[in-house]
XYZ file of C-alpha atoms in Angstrom:
388
model
C 119.326 77.612 103.643
C 119.056 75.208 100.715
C 117.781 76.284 97.315
C 114.420 74.857 98.267
C 112.274 76.207 101.082
C 111.213 73.510 103.552
C 107.500 74.131 104.132
C 105.661 73.047 107.251
C 102.008 72.368 106.484
C 99.777 72.959 109.513
C 96.542 71.088 108.892
C 96.357 68.175 106.462
C 92.770 68.742 105.395
C 91.496 69.644 101.950
C 93.747 72.684 101.475
C 96.803 71.337 103.277
C 96.504 68.085 101.359
C 96.277 69.968 98.066
C 99.402 72.015 98.825
C 101.326 68.891 99.821
C 100.339 67.258 96.521
C 101.335 70.346 94.496
C 104.778 70.251 96.076
C 105.162 66.488 95.774
C 104.147 66.644 92.094
C 106.821 69.245 91.362
C 104.457 72.162 90.730
C 106.443 74.277 93.214
C 110.061 73.730 92.114
C 111.642 75.923 94.812
C 109.841 74.243 97.717
C 109.752 70.871 99.466
C 107.633 69.498 102.306
C 109.628 69.955 105.493
C 107.023 68.615 107.930
C 103.298 68.050 108.378
C 101.294 68.849 111.479
C 97.722 67.923 112.409
C 95.916 67.388 115.704
C 93.829 64.581 114.180
C 95.584 61.253 114.950
C 94.118 59.774 111.776
C 96.125 62.189 109.660
C 99.384 60.621 110.833
C 98.661 57.399 108.982
C 97.594 59.335 105.895
C 100.787 61.394 105.972
C 103.026 58.372 106.481
C 101.489 56.563 103.507
C 101.537 59.527 101.120
C 104.652 61.351 102.354
C 106.692 58.584 103.906
C 109.898 60.517 104.596
C 108.228 63.668 105.928
C 108.209 64.224 109.723
C 104.743 64.382 111.295
C 103.794 66.416 114.371
C 100.591 66.705 116.382
C 101.624 70.048 117.876
C 102.597 72.966 115.669
C 104.849 74.607 118.269
C 106.895 71.411 118.454
C 107.133 71.426 114.676
C 108.243 75.086 114.645
C 111.006 74.295 117.136
C 112.123 71.078 115.419
C 114.455 72.667 112.882
C 112.610 70.813 110.094
C 110.958 73.857 108.509
C 111.967 77.224 107.079
C 108.381 78.388 106.557
C 104.802 77.339 107.254
C 101.329 77.593 105.772
C 98.285 77.672 108.080
C 95.490 75.413 106.789
C 93.403 75.643 109.953
C 90.160 77.304 111.164
C 90.104 81.063 110.572
C 90.377 82.163 114.201
C 93.776 80.423 114.478
C 95.560 82.158 111.581
C 96.777 85.246 113.512
C 97.906 83.256 116.564
C 99.825 80.729 114.474
C 101.310 83.453 112.300
C 102.646 85.309 115.330
C 104.061 82.174 116.967
C 105.787 81.289 113.701
C 107.340 84.704 113.169
C 108.455 84.762 116.831
C 110.697 81.819 115.982
C 112.115 83.564 112.911
C 110.255 81.261 110.542
C 108.508 82.648 107.461
C 104.681 82.595 107.463
C 102.053 82.143 104.762
C 98.533 82.371 106.211
C 95.434 81.058 104.485
C 92.563 83.404 103.743
C 90.973 85.063 105.574
C 93.817 86.465 107.675
C 91.536 86.189 110.679
C 87.943 86.779 111.717
C 88.108 90.281 113.204
C 90.433 93.195 112.569
C 91.696 93.456 116.133
C 93.440 90.077 115.923
C 94.650 90.637 112.362
C 96.116 94.008 113.344
C 98.136 92.248 116.066
C 99.498 89.845 113.453
C 100.373 92.673 111.053
C 102.078 94.727 113.749
C 104.156 91.771 114.880
C 105.088 90.919 111.287
C 106.179 94.529 110.765
C 108.609 94.105 113.662
C 110.219 91.222 111.720
C 111.078 92.873 108.381
C 113.639 90.202 107.544
C 110.951 87.499 107.391
C 108.523 86.770 104.567
C 104.872 87.207 105.522
C 102.241 86.414 102.888
C 98.599 85.430 102.502
C 97.060 82.851 100.175
C 95.157 85.186 97.865
C 95.590 82.855 94.916
C 93.197 84.858 92.743
C 95.828 87.610 92.634
C 97.815 85.090 90.621
C 95.020 84.893 88.048
C 96.462 86.578 84.917
C 93.025 87.983 84.043
C 92.745 89.945 87.290
C 96.398 90.962 87.133
C 95.751 92.467 83.684
C 92.611 94.260 84.859
C 94.478 95.786 87.777
C 97.112 97.065 85.332
C 94.381 98.639 83.188
C 92.696 100.347 86.129
C 95.971 101.480 87.724
C 97.120 102.968 84.406
C 93.942 105.052 84.191
C 92.845 103.418 80.935
C 89.158 103.599 81.921
C 89.553 106.838 83.868
C 88.353 107.422 87.423
C 86.064 104.734 88.829
C 82.443 105.847 89.133
C 80.696 102.573 89.977
C 81.515 98.908 90.622
C 79.248 95.854 90.860
C 80.098 92.254 91.698
C 77.480 89.528 91.807
C 79.234 86.380 93.000
C 76.697 83.685 93.859
C 78.583 80.659 92.538
C 79.090 79.472 96.122
C 76.133 77.076 96.327
C 76.379 74.841 99.390
C 73.766 72.221 100.406
C 72.606 71.744 103.981
C 74.764 68.622 104.252
C 77.866 70.745 103.785
C 76.976 72.788 106.848
C 76.088 69.673 108.835
C 79.467 68.057 108.092
C 81.272 69.697 111.012
C 80.310 71.207 114.376
C 82.396 74.331 113.815
C 81.206 75.048 110.288
C 78.852 78.031 109.803
C 79.069 79.083 113.447
C 80.072 82.414 114.973
C 82.410 80.820 117.495
C 83.944 78.172 115.264
C 84.164 79.859 111.873
C 83.391 83.499 112.598
C 80.669 83.881 109.985
C 79.333 82.427 106.769
C 79.831 83.253 103.110
C 81.813 86.438 103.858
C 84.534 84.628 105.808
C 84.487 81.255 104.075
C 83.647 81.495 100.385
C 83.910 85.165 99.347
C 87.191 86.492 100.854
C 88.923 86.191 97.469
C 86.378 88.486 95.829
C 86.435 90.922 98.752
C 90.209 91.099 98.310
C 90.172 91.441 94.523
C 87.415 94.056 94.656
C 89.532 96.306 96.869
C 92.859 95.353 95.246
C 91.612 96.516 91.850
C 89.071 99.225 92.724
C 90.387 100.650 95.986
C 89.260 100.536 99.619
C 85.833 102.115 100.208
C 85.084 104.703 102.881
C 81.858 103.187 104.217
C 79.297 100.429 103.694
C 75.585 99.866 104.195
C 74.483 96.240 104.102
C 71.392 94.060 104.168
C 72.411 90.572 105.276
C 70.283 87.464 105.758
C 71.266 85.005 108.488
C 70.053 81.442 108.063
C 67.866 82.646 105.184
C 67.828 79.501 103.035
C 69.964 77.202 105.201
C 69.563 76.035 108.800
C 72.571 77.970 110.095
C 73.198 80.930 112.415
C 75.509 82.859 110.078
C 74.988 84.719 106.798
C 74.036 82.922 103.604
C 73.046 86.003 101.575
C 74.622 89.475 101.443
C 73.899 92.714 99.603
C 76.320 95.526 100.411
C 76.541 99.068 99.032
C 79.872 100.856 99.484
C 80.823 104.511 99.144
C 84.247 105.343 97.692
C 83.796 109.093 98.092
C 83.395 111.728 95.366
C 80.090 110.138 94.327
C 81.558 106.748 93.401
C 79.715 103.685 94.710
C 79.877 99.915 94.563
C 77.575 96.948 95.132
C 78.583 93.458 96.276
C 76.111 90.557 96.237
C 76.910 87.035 97.362
C 74.973 83.950 98.496
C 75.263 80.204 99.029
C 71.760 79.152 97.924
C 71.851 79.956 94.182
C 72.182 76.536 92.543
C 73.242 77.835 89.105
C 75.046 80.927 90.368
C 76.305 84.116 88.732
C 79.789 85.599 88.605
C 79.682 89.050 86.983
C 82.022 91.921 87.870
C 81.653 95.394 86.369
C 83.858 98.447 86.774
C 82.556 101.665 85.233
C 85.043 104.502 84.801
C 84.532 107.977 83.373
C 86.522 106.915 80.300
C 85.595 103.262 79.904
C 84.189 100.082 81.370
C 85.233 96.550 82.277
C 82.793 93.625 82.382
C 84.068 90.262 83.657
C 82.042 87.076 83.178
C 82.710 83.955 85.242
C 86.201 85.202 86.198
C 87.339 84.005 82.766
C 86.521 86.642 80.146
C 86.741 90.429 80.395
C 85.365 92.920 77.888
C 87.204 96.240 78.172
C 85.696 99.349 76.572
C 87.927 102.421 76.287
C 86.295 105.737 75.361
C 88.157 108.001 72.937
C 87.533 110.904 75.327
C 86.148 111.178 78.867
C 82.397 110.508 78.865
C 81.500 114.086 79.836
C 83.513 115.462 76.929
C 81.716 113.117 74.530
C 78.383 114.129 76.026
C 79.103 117.850 75.805
C 80.369 117.548 72.235
C 77.386 115.685 70.766
C 74.261 117.263 69.364
C 70.928 115.440 69.379
C 71.342 114.555 65.712
C 74.636 112.831 66.574
C 72.873 110.948 69.366
C 70.073 109.871 67.021
C 72.560 108.651 64.432
C 74.543 106.744 67.070
C 71.445 105.009 68.426
C 70.160 104.267 64.922
C 73.477 102.712 63.940
C 74.265 105.421 61.402
C 77.524 106.363 63.125
C 80.486 104.061 63.599
C 80.731 103.473 67.374
C 84.507 103.093 66.999
C 84.606 106.854 66.606
C 83.675 106.983 70.291
C 85.169 103.855 71.847
C 87.201 100.712 71.270
C 86.487 97.244 72.635
C 88.928 94.517 73.680
C 88.124 91.011 74.901
C 90.655 89.483 77.300
C 90.713 85.796 78.149
C 93.321 83.528 79.721
C 93.457 79.789 80.192
C 93.355 78.891 83.878
C 94.975 75.624 84.965
C 93.433 74.150 88.114
C 95.854 74.431 91.018
C 98.208 76.668 89.073
C 97.195 79.791 90.953
C 97.742 78.231 94.398
C 101.017 76.640 93.332
C 102.089 80.004 91.926
C 101.526 81.725 95.261
C 103.578 79.024 97.002
C 106.352 79.437 94.431
C 106.269 83.228 94.774
C 106.383 82.940 98.585
C 109.459 80.689 98.353
C 111.089 83.045 95.834
C 110.556 85.962 98.210
C 112.348 83.983 100.921
C 115.192 82.862 98.661
C 115.941 85.955 96.595
C 113.584 88.757 97.606
C 111.161 88.461 94.690
C 108.230 90.806 95.516
C 105.219 89.081 97.039
C 102.038 88.731 94.989
C 100.017 88.976 98.187
C 101.783 90.524 101.194
C 100.326 89.255 104.448
C 99.592 92.791 105.599
C 96.974 93.100 102.832
C 94.836 90.462 104.523
C 93.301 92.979 106.916
C 91.471 94.802 104.111
C 89.038 92.000 103.339
C 88.539 91.207 107.048
C 87.794 94.883 107.728
C 85.220 95.056 104.939
C 83.549 91.796 106.053
C 83.433 93.127 109.631
C 81.912 96.408 108.434
C 79.262 94.549 106.421
C 78.317 92.466 109.460
C 78.281 95.491 111.756
C 76.143 97.501 109.344
C 73.578 94.706 109.172
C 73.572 94.247 112.952
C 73.095 97.954 113.666
C 71.003 98.893 110.632
C 73.311 101.824 109.910
C 75.955 102.861 107.412
C 79.347 101.946 108.862
C 82.657 103.601 108.123
C 85.654 101.409 107.397
C 87.244 103.111 110.415
C 84.647 101.522 112.747
C 85.398 100.855 116.411
C 86.982 97.373 116.555
C 85.854 96.837 120.149
C 82.231 97.515 119.204
C 82.424 94.881 116.471
C 84.080 92.347 118.764
C 81.418 92.902 121.445
C 78.679 92.236 118.884
C 80.480 89.131 117.638
C 80.869 87.840 121.193
C 77.122 88.277 121.807
C 76.497 85.854 118.967
C 79.195 83.448 120.125
C 77.685 83.445 123.618
C 74.205 82.771 122.230
C 75.543 79.664 120.465
C 76.944 78.370 123.738
C 79.489 76.113 122.002
C 82.711 78.115 121.825
C 84.696 80.529 124.016
C 84.287 84.245 123.466
C 87.131 86.152 121.846
C 89.328 88.961 123.081
């Protein structure tokens, strides 16, 4: 193999077009465009004008068997990611799947199991937010125990405003059979991933979800989910697509500190001098009065740090592509291993299932029960085939 990975881009839409431009503009120095594939005949002319020397295919299997690519990225509807990932790995070609890894855990598990049988191949997922230095630093802080054991988490992420015209722009958009859901599978997978990547995978979830609440769609446009981590620790996740001004606020409360993130740009980290219970047990009411009245220096009890990084548009995506190529070329560890993709899909499935059944759902839910419920909704739409 050359020193540059030849990437096959499956789907020359918004994402595929962006990745092609990143590579063409030199933002991914260890990668070049090996081939482009799209079933839309109109994309051939676009590709030939923008990427004149790059082979174009209208069938991804043909592209995989052409010898033009060392790796691929799947910029296609969500249901297709597992199938395309498996077919790619079957041909000993490295695979980078877009988020989400799939729509339901049963299909994603098949992808993960097949990838595990090909340990010599690179298998990654486009969780570009893991390449955000702010979230990388926060994960380091939590993993190092700097705020102690997590007691509560909250993420309000409603910066996903979408007008009705967005949903009307395509027949498959915001459908159970075409997209597999709404905000949970389209806009919020990055936060679902980061939430679990930093705070851990919960044991169960109870959710209240609104379907077609403020938009004329069948799928969810507002979600409130409460998760249980065990040992009394809980978390809340709120997301929606009808909040025009939107909020992005993420809090992690530990027993020895707290993290508050605003707009995914600035984090305020508070570190207690001692665990909170020790501070509580060691303070008399006069100490409490003095603290509240401002007569005691709060730095005796905690320190505060503000963390902020500049974020260059496109840099996070390009960084994942570069990391994926580096893993292929020299074994550099992946920022986002493909096998991690099932975590966010599992949580989204559990949130849906909880809302459909009105019960608290364990993260070890029966995959066949979820798929049966999903297929009921696909059948009611009458536009797409049911899934197996």
